[in-house]
Amino acid sequence: MIKVLVMNHFPTIYPPNTGGVLRYFHLYNQLSKFYDITLLSQKYTPEIEIINYSNTFREFRIPTDDIQHKIDEKLLNEGIEPRFSTHAALSCALMTNPPPLFLKYYNQFYRRSDILIHESPFLLKYDIFFGLDNKPRIYNSHNLESEFAKHVWIGRNSQEYIKHVTHLEETLVQKATLVFATSREEKANFINTFNADPMKIKLAPNGILPEEWKPRVNKSTYDSKAKVFFIGSMHQPNIDIVNFIVSELADKCPNVDFIIAGQCSIECSNVFNQNVTLLGEIDKKQKLELFSEVDIAINPAFFGTGTKIKTLEFLSAGIPLISTEVGVKGMRLIKGTHYFHATRENFAQILNEVSRDTALLKMVADNGKKYVNHLYSWKAIAKKIERQLSTLHNKVSSISSI
């Protein structure tokens, strides 16, 4: 069985609950039906964790070390923001040498691995044999990290750090055997930004598990205010969305009750709008309940790279969705057929107009559900990636045997 080592600067959470973690777990869980998969991740808690998800799928979570903690403290003193989504990644990228404990496990798994996969450019230095051997390297990108950094990172020396990460990502893209992008738009960005070979940029979109959702609660008419839902991690674009809901939408949509879940809502704990409820982080059971009960989902995203897993989940669960162009980027959704399109300027107007039209909401939601569940299941995505990896492995094996 082909053995695959995957390196990442953040660990999974089980059960997975937000964007990057959902991709990280579900994609490799599905691929473990074809390959033997080892995830080698970093984390901030002090003990090593070894989790065996199945006989062919496991994760080793390696704690960060003192040098990394000092880098993290330096970033804090420099005011590098957003802290939650930046420091863990950037502290890895700024390490001169891999942490000894991580390197120990890397060496152990490297020897028996046929393929190595990077989830981001941040651990490139940790892969000490990168560019020195014949083992295939794959960049399974979640987004264009350097582009995201340019728009979001702030603080003293932030421009220097952006250049550093851009260099790491360019090196990874140029020297990797394959690069997986989440959409056609992201593929074009990799080609244009790094002059990458178009033939080695393949698609591996974000996905969903259609079978996990509970049946929707049917409502012929709303007896009370429509329940409008948003969920997100502690990621700067999500925090910006929460601020938009609280500062603009809530007052303009008095006949709507906004429910905001996830760590993104923690940043706005001082909310006095009577029609806004902040739930904070929720577990899987609560999430499934909410997805079955809310009337409308919104994704008023104004910046972001990659495709949005929350958008796919909303649609897959059959929730009517109102979203900006950024919120549905890369999915080829049709305005008015699969979702309701809105801009910053008219978002409140669109929400007020459609929130009482249950027939229209159901029709658009049904269309979106069929479309997404057909194209974006993790199972279907993993099968396409498996074909690419098998072809790659066969080519490498043929060359090695000559």
Coordinates of C-alpha atoms in Angstrom, one line a residue:
M1 CA 0.0 0.0 0.0
I2 CA 1.4 3.4 -1.0
K3 CA 2.4 5.4 2.2
V4 CA 1.7 9.1 2.4
L5 CA 3.2 11.5 4.9
V6 CA 1.2 14.8 5.3
M7 CA 2.8 17.8 7.1
N8 CA 0.8 20.6 8.6
H9 CA 1.3 23.5 11.1
F10 CA -2.1 22.9 12.8
P11 CA -3.7 19.6 14.0
T12 CA -7.1 18.2 13.3
I13 CA -9.9 18.4 15.8
Y14 CA -12.1 15.4 16.1
P15 CA -14.8 15.6 15.1
P16 CA -13.7 18.4 12.8
N17 CA -15.6 21.7 13.2
T18 CA -14.3 24.5 11.0
G19 CA -12.9 25.3 7.5
G20 CA -9.3 24.2 7.4
V21 CA -9.7 21.4 9.9
L22 CA -12.7 20.0 8.0
R23 CA -10.6 19.8 4.8
Y24 CA -7.6 18.4 6.7
F25 CA -9.5 15.6 8.3
H26 CA -12.2 14.6 5.7
L27 CA -10.0 14.6 2.6
Y28 CA -7.3 12.3 4.2
N29 CA -9.9 10.2 5.9
Q30 CA -11.4 9.4 2.4
L31 CA -7.9 9.0 0.9
S32 CA -7.0 6.5 3.6
K33 CA -9.3 4.0 1.8
F34 CA -6.7 3.9 -1.0
Y35 CA -3.5 4.8 0.9
D36 CA -1.8 4.5 4.2
I37 CA -1.9 8.1 5.6
T38 CA 0.1 9.6 8.4
L39 CA -0.6 13.2 9.4
L40 CA 2.3 14.9 11.2
S41 CA 1.0 18.1 12.8
Q42 CA 2.1 20.8 15.2
K43 CA 0.2 22.0 18.3
Y44 CA 0.6 24.3 21.3
T45 CA -0.3 21.9 24.1
P46 CA 2.8 20.3 25.7
E47 CA 2.3 16.5 25.2
I48 CA 2.7 14.3 22.1
E49 CA -0.7 13.0 20.9
I50 CA -1.1 9.9 18.7
I51 CA -4.5 9.3 17.3
N52 CA -5.4 6.2 15.3
Y53 CA -8.5 7.0 13.2
S54 CA -8.2 3.6 11.4
N55 CA -5.7 1.0 10.4
T56 CA -4.6 3.2 7.5
F57 CA -5.1 6.6 9.0
R58 CA -3.4 8.2 12.0
E59 CA -2.1 11.5 13.3
F60 CA 0.9 12.5 15.3
R61 CA 0.5 15.8 17.0
I62 CA 3.9 17.3 18.0
P63 CA 4.1 20.1 20.5
T64 CA 5.9 23.3 19.7
D65 CA 9.3 24.0 21.4
D66 CA 10.8 26.9 23.4
I67 CA 12.4 28.5 20.3
Q68 CA 9.0 28.7 18.6
H69 CA 7.5 30.2 21.7
K70 CA 10.1 32.9 21.7
I71 CA 9.3 33.7 18.1
D72 CA 5.6 33.8 19.0
E73 CA 6.4 36.3 21.8
K74 CA 8.4 38.4 19.3
L75 CA 5.5 38.5 16.9
L76 CA 3.2 39.5 19.8
N77 CA 5.5 42.4 20.7
E78 CA 5.6 43.5 17.1
G79 CA 1.8 43.6 17.0
I80 CA 1.5 41.1 14.2
E81 CA -2.1 40.5 13.6
P82 CA -4.4 38.6 13.2
R83 CA -2.8 36.7 16.0
F84 CA -5.0 33.6 16.1
S85 CA -4.6 32.6 12.4
T86 CA -1.1 34.0 11.9
H87 CA 1.3 33.3 14.8
A88 CA 1.2 29.5 14.7
A89 CA 1.9 29.4 11.0
L90 CA 4.4 32.3 10.9
S91 CA 6.4 31.0 13.9
C92 CA 7.0 27.7 12.0
A93 CA 8.1 29.6 8.8
L94 CA 10.6 31.7 10.8
M95 CA 12.3 28.7 12.5
T96 CA 15.9 28.4 11.4
N97 CA 15.9 24.7 11.9
P98 CA 13.0 22.2 12.5
P99 CA 12.2 21.6 16.2
P100 CA 14.2 18.4 17.2
L101 CA 11.1 16.5 18.4
F102 CA 9.3 17.2 15.1
L103 CA 12.4 16.2 13.2
K104 CA 12.6 12.9 15.0
Y105 CA 9.2 11.9 13.9
Y106 CA 9.7 13.3 10.4
N107 CA 12.8 11.2 9.9
Q108 CA 10.9 8.1 11.2
F109 CA 8.0 8.5 8.7
Y110 CA 10.1 9.9 5.9
R111 CA 12.1 6.7 5.4
R112 CA 8.9 4.6 4.8
S113 CA 6.8 7.2 2.9
D114 CA 6.4 7.1 -0.9
I115 CA 4.8 10.6 -1.2
L116 CA 5.1 13.7 1.0
I117 CA 2.3 16.3 1.1
H118 CA 2.5 19.9 2.4
E119 CA -0.7 21.5 3.5
S120 CA 0.9 25.0 3.4
P121 CA 4.3 26.5 2.8
F122 CA 4.9 27.2 6.5
L123 CA 6.6 23.9 7.2
L124 CA 8.8 23.8 4.1
K125 CA 12.0 24.1 6.2
Y126 CA 10.9 21.1 8.3
D127 CA 11.1 18.9 5.2
I128 CA 14.9 18.7 5.3
F129 CA 15.2 16.5 2.2
F130 CA 13.0 18.7 0.0
G131 CA 14.8 19.2 -3.3
L132 CA 17.5 16.6 -2.4
D133 CA 15.7 13.4 -3.2
N134 CA 13.4 11.8 -5.7
K135 CA 10.3 11.4 -3.6
P136 CA 7.3 13.3 -5.0
R137 CA 6.2 16.4 -3.1
I138 CA 2.7 17.7 -3.3
Y139 CA 1.3 21.1 -2.2
N140 CA -2.3 20.6 -1.2
S141 CA -3.1 24.2 -0.9
H142 CA -6.0 25.5 1.2
N143 CA -5.6 28.9 -0.5
L144 CA -2.9 31.2 -1.9
E145 CA -1.2 31.9 1.4
S146 CA 1.0 34.7 0.3
E147 CA -2.0 36.5 -1.3
F148 CA -4.0 36.1 1.9
A149 CA -1.1 37.5 4.0
K150 CA -0.8 40.6 1.8
H151 CA -4.4 41.5 2.5
V152 CA -4.6 40.6 6.2
W153 CA -1.3 40.6 8.0
I154 CA -0.5 43.9 9.8
G155 CA 2.1 45.0 12.4
R156 CA 5.8 45.9 12.5
N157 CA 7.9 43.8 10.1
S158 CA 4.7 42.4 8.6
Q159 CA 5.9 43.3 5.1
E160 CA 9.2 41.4 5.7
Y161 CA 7.3 38.4 6.9
I162 CA 5.0 38.5 3.8
K163 CA 8.0 38.5 1.5
H164 CA 9.4 35.5 3.4
V165 CA 6.2 33.5 3.2
T166 CA 5.8 34.4 -0.5
H167 CA 9.3 33.1 -1.1
L168 CA 8.5 29.8 0.7
E169 CA 5.3 29.4 -1.3
E170 CA 7.0 30.2 -4.6
T171 CA 9.7 27.6 -3.8
L172 CA 7.1 25.0 -2.9
V173 CA 5.0 25.7 -6.0
Q174 CA 8.0 25.7 -8.4
K175 CA 9.6 22.5 -7.0
A176 CA 6.5 20.4 -6.1
T177 CA 5.6 17.6 -8.4
L178 CA 1.9 18.5 -8.1
V179 CA 0.0 21.4 -6.7
F180 CA -3.7 21.1 -5.8
A181 CA -5.8 24.3 -5.9
T182 CA -9.3 24.6 -4.5
S183 CA -10.8 26.2 -7.6
R184 CA -10.1 27.2 -11.2
E185 CA -9.6 30.8 -10.0
E186 CA -7.0 29.7 -7.5
K187 CA -5.2 27.6 -10.2
A188 CA -5.0 30.7 -12.4
N189 CA -3.6 32.7 -9.4
F190 CA -0.8 30.1 -8.8
I191 CA 0.1 30.2 -12.5
N192 CA 0.1 34.0 -12.7
T193 CA 1.7 34.7 -9.4
F194 CA 4.5 32.1 -9.5
N195 CA 4.7 31.4 -13.3
A196 CA 3.8 27.8 -12.4
D197 CA 3.5 25.0 -15.0
P198 CA -0.2 24.8 -15.7
M199 CA 0.1 21.0 -16.3
K200 CA 1.0 20.3 -12.7
I201 CA -1.7 22.5 -11.1
K202 CA -4.7 20.2 -10.4
L203 CA -8.0 20.8 -8.7
A204 CA -8.9 19.5 -5.3
P205 CA -11.9 21.6 -4.2
N206 CA -13.3 21.8 -0.7
G207 CA -16.1 19.4 0.0
I208 CA -18.9 18.2 2.3
L209 CA -20.4 15.0 3.7
P210 CA -24.0 15.1 2.3
E211 CA -25.1 12.2 4.5
E212 CA -24.3 13.9 7.8
W213 CA -27.2 16.5 7.8
K214 CA -30.4 16.0 9.8
P215 CA -33.7 16.6 7.9
R216 CA -34.7 20.2 7.7
V217 CA -37.6 21.4 9.8
N218 CA -40.4 22.3 7.3
K219 CA -42.0 25.7 7.7
S220 CA -44.9 26.8 5.5
T221 CA -44.8 30.2 7.0
Y222 CA -42.7 31.9 9.7
D223 CA -44.7 32.4 12.9
S224 CA -42.0 34.7 14.2
K225 CA -38.8 36.3 13.0
A226 CA -36.7 34.4 10.5
K227 CA -33.6 32.8 12.0
V228 CA -30.6 33.8 10.0
F229 CA -27.3 32.0 10.7
F230 CA -23.6 32.4 10.3
I231 CA -20.8 30.2 11.7
G232 CA -17.0 30.7 11.5
S233 CA -13.7 30.1 13.1
M234 CA -11.3 32.7 14.6
H235 CA -10.3 33.8 11.2
Q236 CA -10.0 37.5 10.3
P237 CA -12.5 37.4 7.4
N238 CA -15.0 35.7 9.7
I239 CA -14.5 38.3 12.4
D240 CA -15.0 41.0 9.8
I241 CA -18.3 39.3 8.9
V242 CA -19.5 39.3 12.5
N243 CA -18.7 43.0 12.8
F244 CA -20.7 43.7 9.6
I245 CA -23.7 41.7 11.0
V246 CA -23.6 43.5 14.3
S247 CA -22.8 47.0 13.1
E248 CA -24.9 47.1 9.9
L249 CA -27.3 44.2 9.2
A250 CA -28.8 43.9 12.7
D251 CA -30.3 47.4 12.7
K252 CA -31.4 47.3 9.1
C253 CA -33.1 44.0 9.5
P254 CA -35.2 44.3 12.7
N255 CA -37.6 41.5 11.6
V256 CA -34.7 39.0 11.6
D257 CA -33.0 37.1 14.4
F258 CA -29.3 36.7 13.7
I259 CA -27.6 33.6 15.3
I260 CA -23.8 33.6 15.1
A261 CA -21.8 30.5 16.1
G262 CA -18.1 29.6 16.3
Q263 CA -15.0 31.2 17.7
C264 CA -15.5 34.3 15.5
S265 CA -18.3 35.4 17.7
I266 CA -16.1 35.6 20.8
E267 CA -14.4 38.7 19.4
C268 CA -17.7 40.6 19.6
S269 CA -18.8 39.6 23.1
N270 CA -20.1 43.1 23.8
V271 CA -23.2 43.1 21.6
F272 CA -26.3 45.0 22.6
N273 CA -28.5 44.3 19.5
Q274 CA -31.6 42.5 20.7
N275 CA -31.8 40.5 17.5
V276 CA -28.3 39.1 17.6
T277 CA -27.4 36.0 19.6
L278 CA -23.7 35.0 20.0
L279 CA -23.3 31.3 20.7
G280 CA -19.5 31.0 20.8
E281 CA -18.0 27.7 19.9
I282 CA -20.4 24.8 19.5
D283 CA -20.0 21.1 19.2
K284 CA -21.0 18.8 16.3
K285 CA -24.4 17.9 17.8
Q286 CA -25.3 21.6 18.2
K287 CA -24.2 22.4 14.7
L288 CA -26.3 19.7 13.2
E289 CA -29.3 20.9 15.1
L290 CA -28.8 24.5 14.1
F291 CA -28.4 23.5 10.4
S292 CA -31.7 21.7 10.5
E293 CA -33.6 24.5 12.3
V294 CA -32.4 27.9 10.9
D295 CA -34.3 29.5 8.1
I296 CA -31.5 31.2 6.1
A297 CA -27.7 31.1 6.1
I298 CA -25.6 34.1 5.2
N299 CA -22.0 34.6 4.1
P300 CA -21.3 38.3 3.6
A301 CA -17.6 37.7 2.9
F302 CA -15.7 40.6 1.4
F303 CA -12.3 39.1 1.2
G304 CA -10.8 35.6 1.2
T305 CA -8.8 33.2 -0.9
G306 CA -9.8 29.6 -1.6
T307 CA -13.3 28.3 -1.5
K308 CA -15.5 28.6 1.6
I309 CA -16.5 25.3 3.2
K310 CA -19.2 26.9 5.2
T311 CA -20.9 27.9 1.9
L312 CA -20.8 24.3 0.7
E313 CA -22.1 23.1 4.0
F314 CA -25.0 25.6 4.1
L315 CA -26.1 24.5 0.6
S316 CA -25.5 20.8 1.2
A317 CA -27.8 20.9 4.2
G318 CA -30.5 22.5 2.2
I319 CA -30.4 26.0 3.9
P320 CA -31.3 28.9 1.6
L321 CA -28.1 31.0 1.3
I322 CA -27.5 34.7 0.8
S323 CA -23.9 35.4 -0.1
T324 CA -21.5 37.9 -1.7
E325 CA -19.4 37.0 -4.7
V326 CA -16.4 36.2 -2.5
G327 CA -18.5 33.8 -0.4
V328 CA -19.3 31.6 -3.4
K329 CA -16.0 32.1 -5.2
G330 CA -14.8 29.1 -7.3
M331 CA -18.0 27.1 -7.1
R332 CA -19.7 28.1 -10.3
L333 CA -23.0 28.8 -8.5
I334 CA -25.7 30.6 -10.5
K335 CA -27.2 33.7 -8.9
G336 CA -30.9 33.3 -8.2
T337 CA -30.8 29.6 -9.0
H338 CA -28.5 28.1 -6.4
Y339 CA -28.2 31.1 -4.0
F340 CA -29.3 34.7 -3.5
H341 CA -26.6 37.2 -4.5
A342 CA -25.9 40.3 -2.5
T343 CA -23.3 43.0 -2.1
R344 CA -22.3 45.0 1.0
E345 CA -24.5 47.8 -0.1
N346 CA -27.7 45.8 -0.7
F347 CA -27.2 42.8 1.6
A348 CA -29.8 44.1 4.2
Q349 CA -32.3 44.9 1.4
I350 CA -32.0 41.4 -0.2
L351 CA -32.3 39.7 3.2
N352 CA -35.4 41.7 4.1
E353 CA -37.0 40.9 0.6
V354 CA -36.5 37.1 0.6
S355 CA -36.8 36.3 4.3
R356 CA -40.6 36.0 4.2
D357 CA -40.9 34.2 0.8
T358 CA -40.8 30.6 2.0
A359 CA -41.6 29.2 -1.5
L360 CA -38.8 31.0 -3.2
L361 CA -36.4 30.2 -0.4
K362 CA -37.2 26.4 -0.6
M363 CA -36.9 26.4 -4.4
V364 CA -33.4 28.0 -4.4
A365 CA -32.3 25.9 -1.5
D366 CA -33.3 22.7 -3.2
N367 CA -31.4 23.7 -6.4
G368 CA -28.3 24.6 -4.4
K369 CA -28.4 21.3 -2.4
K370 CA -28.6 19.1 -5.6
Y371 CA -25.8 21.0 -7.3
V372 CA -23.4 20.9 -4.3
N373 CA -24.0 17.3 -3.2
H374 CA -23.5 16.1 -6.8
L375 CA -20.1 17.8 -7.3
Y376 CA -18.5 18.4 -3.9
S377 CA -18.7 15.3 -1.7
W378 CA -15.4 14.4 -0.1
K379 CA -15.8 10.9 -1.4
A380 CA -15.9 12.1 -5.1
I381 CA -13.1 14.6 -4.5
A382 CA -10.9 11.9 -2.9
K383 CA -11.4 9.6 -5.9
K384 CA -10.2 12.2 -8.3
I385 CA -7.1 12.9 -6.2
E386 CA -6.4 9.2 -5.9
R387 CA -6.3 8.9 -9.7
Q388 CA -3.7 11.8 -9.8
L389 CA -1.6 10.3 -7.0
S390 CA -1.6 6.8 -8.5
T391 CA -0.6 8.1 -11.9
L392 CA 2.2 10.1 -10.2
H393 CA 3.4 7.1 -8.2
N394 CA 3.5 4.9 -11.2
K395 CA 5.5 7.4 -13.1
V396 CA 8.0 7.7 -10.3
S397 CA 8.3 3.9 -9.9
S398 CA 8.9 3.5 -13.6
I399 CA 11.7 6.1 -13.6
S400 CA 13.3 4.5 -10.5
S401 CA 13.3 1.1 -12.1
I402 CA 15.3 2.2 -15.2

